[in-house]
Each structure stands twice: as structure tokens, then as C-alpha cells.
Coordinates of C-alpha atoms and ligand atoms in Angstrom, one line a residue:
M1 CA 1.2 9.6 15.6
K2 CA 1.5 6.5 13.1
N3 CA 4.3 4.3 13.7
I4 CA 6.0 3.6 10.3
A5 CA 8.8 0.9 9.0
L6 CA 10.3 1.9 6.8
F7 CA 11.9 -1.1 4.1
G8 CA 14.3 -0.2 1.7
I9 CA 15.4 2.5 3.7
C10 CA 19.1 2.7 2.2
G11 CA 18.2 2.8 -0.9
K12 CA 17.6 6.0 -3.3
M13 CA 13.6 6.1 -2.5
G14 CA 13.9 5.0 1.3
R15 CA 16.5 7.9 1.9
S16 CA 14.8 10.4 -0.1
M17 CA 11.1 9.4 1.5
L18 CA 12.4 9.4 4.8
S19 CA 14.0 13.0 4.6
E20 CA 10.8 14.8 4.1
L21 CA 8.7 11.6 6.7
I22 CA 11.0 12.5 9.1
L23 CA 9.8 16.0 9.6
E24 CA 6.2 15.6 9.8
Q25 CA 4.3 16.2 13.4
D26 CA 2.0 13.0 13.3
I27 CA 4.8 10.3 12.2
K28 CA 7.4 8.3 13.6
I29 CA 10.0 6.4 11.7
V30 CA 10.2 3.4 14.4
A31 CA 12.1 1.2 12.2
G32 CA 14.5 0.6 9.0
F33 CA 14.5 -3.1 6.9
D34 CA 17.2 -3.1 4.0
R35 CA 19.9 -5.8 3.5
I36 CA 22.6 -2.8 3.7
N37 CA 23.9 -0.9 6.1
I38 CA 22.9 -2.6 8.7
G39 CA 23.5 -1.4 12.0
T40 CA 23.6 2.0 11.2
D41 CA 21.6 4.3 12.6
I42 CA 18.9 5.7 10.3
G43 CA 19.7 9.6 11.4
I44 CA 23.2 9.3 9.8
L45 CA 21.2 8.4 6.9
T46 CA 20.0 11.7 6.3
G47 CA 22.4 13.3 8.1
R48 CA 20.9 14.5 10.8
E49 CA 21.2 13.4 14.9
I50 CA 21.5 10.3 15.8
S51 CA 17.9 8.4 16.3
G52 CA 18.9 5.2 18.1
I53 CA 16.9 3.3 15.5
K54 CA 19.6 1.0 13.2
V55 CA 18.5 -1.0 10.2
T56 CA 17.9 -4.5 10.5
D57 CA 17.4 -6.9 7.8
K58 CA 15.4 -8.6 10.9
Y59 CA 11.8 -9.3 10.8
E60 CA 11.8 -10.0 14.1
D61 CA 13.4 -6.8 14.9
I62 CA 10.6 -5.3 12.7
K63 CA 7.7 -6.4 14.6
A64 CA 9.5 -5.7 18.4
A65 CA 9.5 -2.2 17.3
K66 CA 5.8 -2.9 16.4
P67 CA 5.0 -0.1 13.5
D68 CA 1.5 0.8 12.4
L69 CA 2.3 0.4 9.0
V70 CA 4.9 -1.0 6.6
I71 CA 6.3 1.3 3.6
D72 CA 8.5 -0.6 1.2
F73 CA 10.7 0.6 -1.3
T74 CA 12.6 -2.8 -1.2
G75 CA 12.7 -3.9 -5.1
P76 CA 11.5 -6.5 -7.5
E77 CA 13.6 -10.1 -5.6
V78 CA 11.6 -9.5 -2.1
V79 CA 8.7 -6.9 -2.3
Y80 CA 6.1 -10.0 -2.5
K81 CA 7.9 -11.9 0.6
N82 CA 7.4 -8.8 2.4
I83 CA 3.8 -8.2 1.5
L84 CA 3.4 -12.2 2.9
W85 CA 5.4 -11.3 5.6
A86 CA 3.1 -8.1 6.5
I87 CA 0.1 -10.0 6.0
E88 CA 0.9 -12.4 8.6
S89 CA 2.1 -10.0 10.9
K90 CA -1.5 -8.8 11.0
T91 CA -0.1 -5.1 9.8
N92 CA -0.6 -2.7 7.0
I93 CA 1.3 -2.2 4.2
I94 CA 2.0 0.9 1.6
V95 CA 3.6 -0.9 -1.6
G96 CA 5.6 1.5 -3.6
A97 CA 8.2 -1.8 -4.7
T98 CA 7.7 -2.7 -7.9
G99 CA 8.2 -6.0 -10.0
L100 CA 4.8 -7.8 -8.2
S101 CA 3.6 -10.0 -11.5
K102 CA -0.1 -10.1 -12.0
E103 CA -0.1 -13.4 -10.6
E104 CA 1.5 -12.3 -7.0
I105 CA -0.6 -9.3 -7.4
D106 CA -3.8 -11.6 -7.6
I107 CA -2.5 -13.7 -5.0
V108 CA -2.4 -11.4 -2.6
K109 CA -5.7 -9.9 -2.9
E110 CA -6.7 -13.1 -2.7
K111 CA -5.3 -12.6 0.9
A112 CA -6.2 -9.5 1.9
K113 CA -9.4 -10.1 1.8
K114 CA -9.2 -12.8 5.1
I115 CA -7.3 -10.1 7.5
K116 CA -8.4 -7.2 9.0
S117 CA -4.7 -4.9 8.0
K118 CA -4.7 -3.1 4.7
V119 CA -2.6 -3.8 1.4
F120 CA -2.0 -1.1 -1.1
I121 CA -0.2 -1.6 -4.0
V122 CA 1.3 2.2 -5.4
P123 CA 2.9 1.9 -8.7
N124 CA 3.4 5.6 -9.0
F125 CA 2.9 8.2 -6.4
S126 CA 3.1 11.1 -8.1
I127 CA -0.2 12.7 -8.9
G128 CA 1.1 13.8 -12.0
A129 CA 1.4 10.1 -13.1
V130 CA -2.5 9.3 -12.0
M131 CA -3.6 11.8 -13.9
M132 CA -1.1 10.7 -17.0
V133 CA -3.1 7.0 -17.0
R134 CA -6.7 8.6 -16.4
L135 CA -6.1 10.6 -19.7
S136 CA -5.0 7.5 -21.4
S137 CA -8.1 5.6 -20.4
L138 CA -10.9 8.6 -21.5
A139 CA -8.7 8.5 -25.0
A140 CA -9.1 4.9 -25.8
S141 CA -12.4 4.7 -27.3
Y142 CA -11.5 7.6 -29.6
F143 CA -8.3 6.2 -31.2
D144 CA -7.5 2.8 -33.9
N145 CA -4.5 1.9 -31.5
C146 CA -2.3 2.8 -28.5
E147 CA 1.7 2.1 -27.4
I148 CA 3.5 2.6 -24.2
V149 CA 6.7 4.5 -24.4
E150 CA 8.5 4.4 -20.1
M151 CA 11.7 5.7 -19.8
H152 CA 13.6 5.6 -16.3
H153 CA 17.1 5.4 -15.4
D154 CA 19.5 2.7 -15.6
K155 CA 19.4 1.8 -12.2
K156 CA 16.2 0.5 -12.4
K157 CA 16.2 -3.0 -11.7
D158 CA 12.4 -4.3 -13.7
A159 CA 11.2 -4.1 -16.9
P160 CA 8.4 -2.8 -18.2
S161 CA 7.5 -0.3 -15.2
G162 CA 4.8 -0.9 -13.3
T163 CA 3.5 2.4 -14.3
A164 CA 3.3 1.0 -17.9
I165 CA 1.9 -2.3 -17.0
A166 CA -1.3 -0.5 -15.0
T167 CA -1.4 1.9 -17.3
A168 CA -2.0 -0.9 -20.3
T169 CA -4.2 -3.0 -18.1
A170 CA -6.6 0.6 -17.3
I171 CA -6.8 1.8 -21.1
N172 CA -7.4 -1.8 -21.6
K173 CA -10.7 -1.9 -19.6
K174 CA -12.0 0.7 -21.9
K175 CA -10.9 -0.8 -25.2
N176 CA -8.8 -3.5 -26.0
F177 CA -6.9 -2.8 -29.1
N178 CA -5.0 -6.0 -29.9
A179 CA -5.7 -9.8 -29.1
L180 CA -1.9 -10.8 -30.2
K181 CA 1.2 -9.4 -29.9
F182 CA 1.7 -9.4 -33.8
L183 CA -0.5 -8.5 -36.9
S184 CA -1.0 -12.0 -39.1
D185 CA 2.0 -10.5 -41.8
E186 CA 4.3 -8.8 -39.0
K187 CA 8.0 -10.4 -38.6
E188 CA 10.4 -9.4 -36.0
T189 CA 13.8 -9.7 -37.6
I190 CA 15.6 -8.9 -34.6
E191 CA 13.4 -10.7 -31.1
G192 CA 12.0 -8.2 -29.1
S193 CA 12.2 -5.2 -31.5
R194 CA 8.2 -4.4 -31.1
G195 CA 8.6 -4.8 -27.0
A196 CA 6.8 -6.3 -24.6
F197 CA 3.0 -7.1 -24.9
S198 CA 0.6 -6.7 -21.8
D199 CA -3.3 -6.0 -21.7
G200 CA -3.6 -5.8 -25.3
I201 CA -0.8 -3.1 -26.1
H202 CA 2.8 -2.8 -26.8
I203 CA 5.6 -1.7 -24.2
H204 CA 9.0 0.0 -24.9
S205 CA 11.4 0.4 -22.0
I206 CA 14.3 2.8 -22.2
R207 CA 17.0 2.8 -19.5
L208 CA 19.8 5.5 -19.4
P209 CA 22.0 7.1 -16.9
G210 CA 20.5 11.0 -16.6
L211 CA 16.9 10.1 -16.5
L212 CA 14.6 9.7 -13.5
A213 CA 10.8 8.4 -15.0
H214 CA 9.3 9.6 -17.6
Q215 CA 6.1 7.6 -20.1
S216 CA 4.5 8.7 -23.0
V217 CA 0.9 6.9 -24.1
I218 CA 0.9 7.3 -27.8
F219 CA -2.7 6.9 -29.5
G220 CA -2.6 7.0 -33.1
S221 CA -5.6 6.9 -35.8
K222 CA -5.6 7.7 -39.7
G223 CA -3.5 10.7 -39.7
Q224 CA -3.4 11.7 -36.5
T225 CA -1.7 10.5 -33.1
L226 CA -2.1 12.2 -29.1
T227 CA 0.7 11.7 -26.8
I228 CA 0.2 11.9 -23.1
K229 CA 3.4 12.1 -21.3
H230 CA 4.8 12.3 -17.8
D231 CA 8.0 13.1 -16.6
S232 CA 8.8 12.7 -13.2
I233 CA 12.6 14.9 -12.8
D234 CA 13.0 14.6 -9.2
R235 CA 12.2 12.0 -6.4
S236 CA 10.2 15.3 -4.6
S237 CA 7.4 14.4 -7.3
F238 CA 6.5 10.6 -5.4
Y239 CA 6.2 12.7 -1.3
A240 CA 2.8 14.1 -1.7
G241 CA 1.4 10.9 -3.2
L242 CA 3.2 9.1 -0.3
I243 CA 1.8 11.3 2.5
M244 CA -1.7 11.1 1.2
A245 CA -1.6 7.4 1.1
I246 CA -0.2 7.1 4.8
R247 CA -2.9 9.1 5.7
N248 CA -5.6 7.7 4.3
I249 CA -5.2 4.1 4.4
D250 CA -6.9 3.3 7.6
K251 CA -10.9 4.8 4.8
L252 CA -9.6 2.3 2.1
P253 CA -10.7 -1.7 1.7
N254 CA -8.5 -4.5 2.7
F255 CA -7.1 -4.8 -0.2
S256 CA -6.1 -1.2 -3.3
Y257 CA -4.3 -0.6 -5.9
G258 CA -2.8 2.6 -7.2
L259 CA -3.5 5.8 -6.2
E260 CA -6.4 6.4 -7.7
S261 CA -8.1 5.0 -5.1
L262 CA -7.5 8.3 -3.4
I263 CA -8.1 10.3 -6.1
E264 CA -11.6 11.9 -7.6
I265 CA -10.9 12.6 -11.2
Ligands
NAD301 N1 5.6 3.6 -6.7 C1 7.1 5.1 -6.4 O1 6.2 6.2 -7.0 C2 7.8 4.3 -7.2 C3 8.7 5.6 -7.6 C4 10.3 5.2 -7.7 C5 10.7 4.2 -7.4 N2 9.9 2.9 -7.3 C6 10.4 1.5 -6.9 O2 10.9 1.1 -5.5 C7 11.9 0.8 -5.7 C8 13.0 1.0 -4.7 O3 13.4 2.0 -6.2 P1 15.3 2.8 -5.9 O4 14.9 3.7 -6.9 O5 15.0 3.2 -4.4 O6 15.6 1.2 -5.7 P2 17.1 0.8 -4.9 O7 17.7 -0.1 -5.3 O8 18.5 2.3 -4.6 O9 16.9 1.1 -3.2 C9 16.2 -0.5 -3.0 C10 16.7 -0.8 -1.4 O10 16.4 -2.1 -1.3 C11 16.9 -2.6 -0.6 N3 16.7 -4.5 -0.8 C12 16.9 -5.0 -1.9 N4 16.4 -6.5 -1.8 C13 16.4 -6.2 -0.4 C14 16.0 -7.2 0.3 N5 16.1 -9.3 0.0 N6 16.4 -7.6 1.8 C15 16.4 -5.8 2.3 N7 16.8 -5.0 1.5 C16 16.6 -5.3 0.2 C17 18.5 -2.4 -1.6 O11 19.5 -2.9 -0.3 C18 18.5 -1.1 -1.2 O12 18.8 -0.4 -0.5 C19 11.9 -0.3 -6.7 O13 10.7 -1.3 -7.1 C20 11.6 1.3 -7.8 O14 10.7 0.8 -8.9 C21 8.5 2.9 -6.9

């Protein structure tokens, strides 16, 4: 039995994942962390019977529940603090929340080397998105340039998405497409028109109601383009990857990044 503390339990991802996790035989939710609905029984969050476990915003309460594992679906403003707390508390953590800077990830990686517990950062739990990144890094060598368009629901707080940044990093390991954001004769007449720039790749972020999580990686060469596209049309797309991460985190090194750490492709 794995005892889990779910952070961001009252959010869209927290609730969606909770409603599936409580059905698993080998998992027990022992604590729920959030800044809203404090004191609410977590059973009520999924429309089920009272569980006796109440939402808290206090690390002490989480520690007292003795979780084997923290799963974090909070957001950019608190996720880094939560990871550092999990490291200090020697508790394994799977980080689903996005918005960590590269510098923060590097610091976490360094700290994780010196600890016994594990940090597993997974910017995208959907298997299709992992395939999209892998296929993109395969295609990279054969094209002259690449740009990423990511589209998410309008409540997403960070931009560009963690998946877009991770895709650019993966592609850059195969090919560095651009040393600089702008060509020597290129000029933005409206600032931001060419998007963000990460690992030599332009990233364009769209936020609209009606969307969930979508990304196109577009490669271009003389006379042709190749688009590798992935769509998450329902939050259930993230569950298979999450449960895989929960069941396999013990086999991973102290620090791992991306669901591809668990998938042979
Ligand atoms: N890894 C993945 O596959 C994946 C998939 C979808 C979303 N996400 C990420 O998961 C995170 C959550 O997404 P969401 O759509 O559920 O957002 P959301 O805003 O609906 O939920 C976030 C929850 O965290 C809580 N929270 C925020 N700041 C807090 C703080 N300081 N203290 C305590 N609780 C706090 C909020 O109250 C809220 O209930 C985002 O970072 C999002 O990008 C990851």
C-alpha cells in the first residue's frame, strides 16, 4: 500500500486525479494540501462518503499523516517551495505542477543528489505527449528549422507550458536550430510577435476557453513542413502516466525528469 499526500487537491487536476486514485487497491490518500476549502473532507471533493481526511494548508499536518509520496498539482507560485519541503522531509515527490524555471530545476537536481528520497518531475503525464517529444527529436536532424505552438485553456497560469520548454530542450540535444532569437535582418514591429525563445526554438503560447492541452511541433525545410501534433482533450489523458509514475518511482534514481524516464522508446 502506498500512502499519498495530494497537493493542489482542490484544483482541476487534483480533483480529477483524486477521483481515479481513490479507486486503486494499492493506494491510500492520507492527506490533501490546498489553500482553498481548508477543513473540507476530501471525500466531499469527489462526491463520495466522508473519509475523515481534511484539506489542510499546513506542512505539519502533511508530515503527521506520514505519506510515502507527495504528488504536487499546485502551480508555479508554490511548487518549488513544496519540492524543497519534500526534500527536507525526506519524502518522495512526483511533481505534476509546471512553472519551474530551469534554474530551479537545476537546484532541485543538485539537492536531490545528496538525499535518499526521490524527486520525479513530470511536466506532462500523457503518453501521447511523450511520443510527440520523442518523434520530434527524431525528426530534428532532417529539417532546417523548428517552431512550437502550444495551446492551453485560459486558466493556465504559466507560459510557455512545461511541455513546450521540455520539447525544445529535447530537440536541442539533437540539433541547435538558432543561436539567436532574431535573424540579423529580422525586426518585431510589435514586441513578442516572434514568441518566446528557448533552446534555439521559438515557442508561441495560445490561451483560450474551450482548449485543454495541445501542442504542435512544426519543422520546416525547403518546400516542406512536418507537423507533429498532440491533443489532450480530457484530463483523464494524464492518469495512465501518473499511475505509472506512482508505481515505478522507487525504481528511479534520486532525480528524474519526464515520463520518458519510464518508457522505452
Ligand atoms: N504534468 C501534467 O501532465 C499536467 C497536466 C495538467 C496540468 N498540469 C499542471 O498542474 C498544475 C495544476 O493545474 P490545474 O489545472 O489543476 O490548476 P488549478 O488552478 O485548477 O489547481 C491548482 C490548485 O493548487 C492550489 N494552490 C495554488 N497555490 C497554492 C498555494 N500557495 N498553497 C496551497 N495550494 C495552492 C489551488 O488552490 C488549486 O486548488 C498546473 O501547474 C498545471 O500546469 C500538469
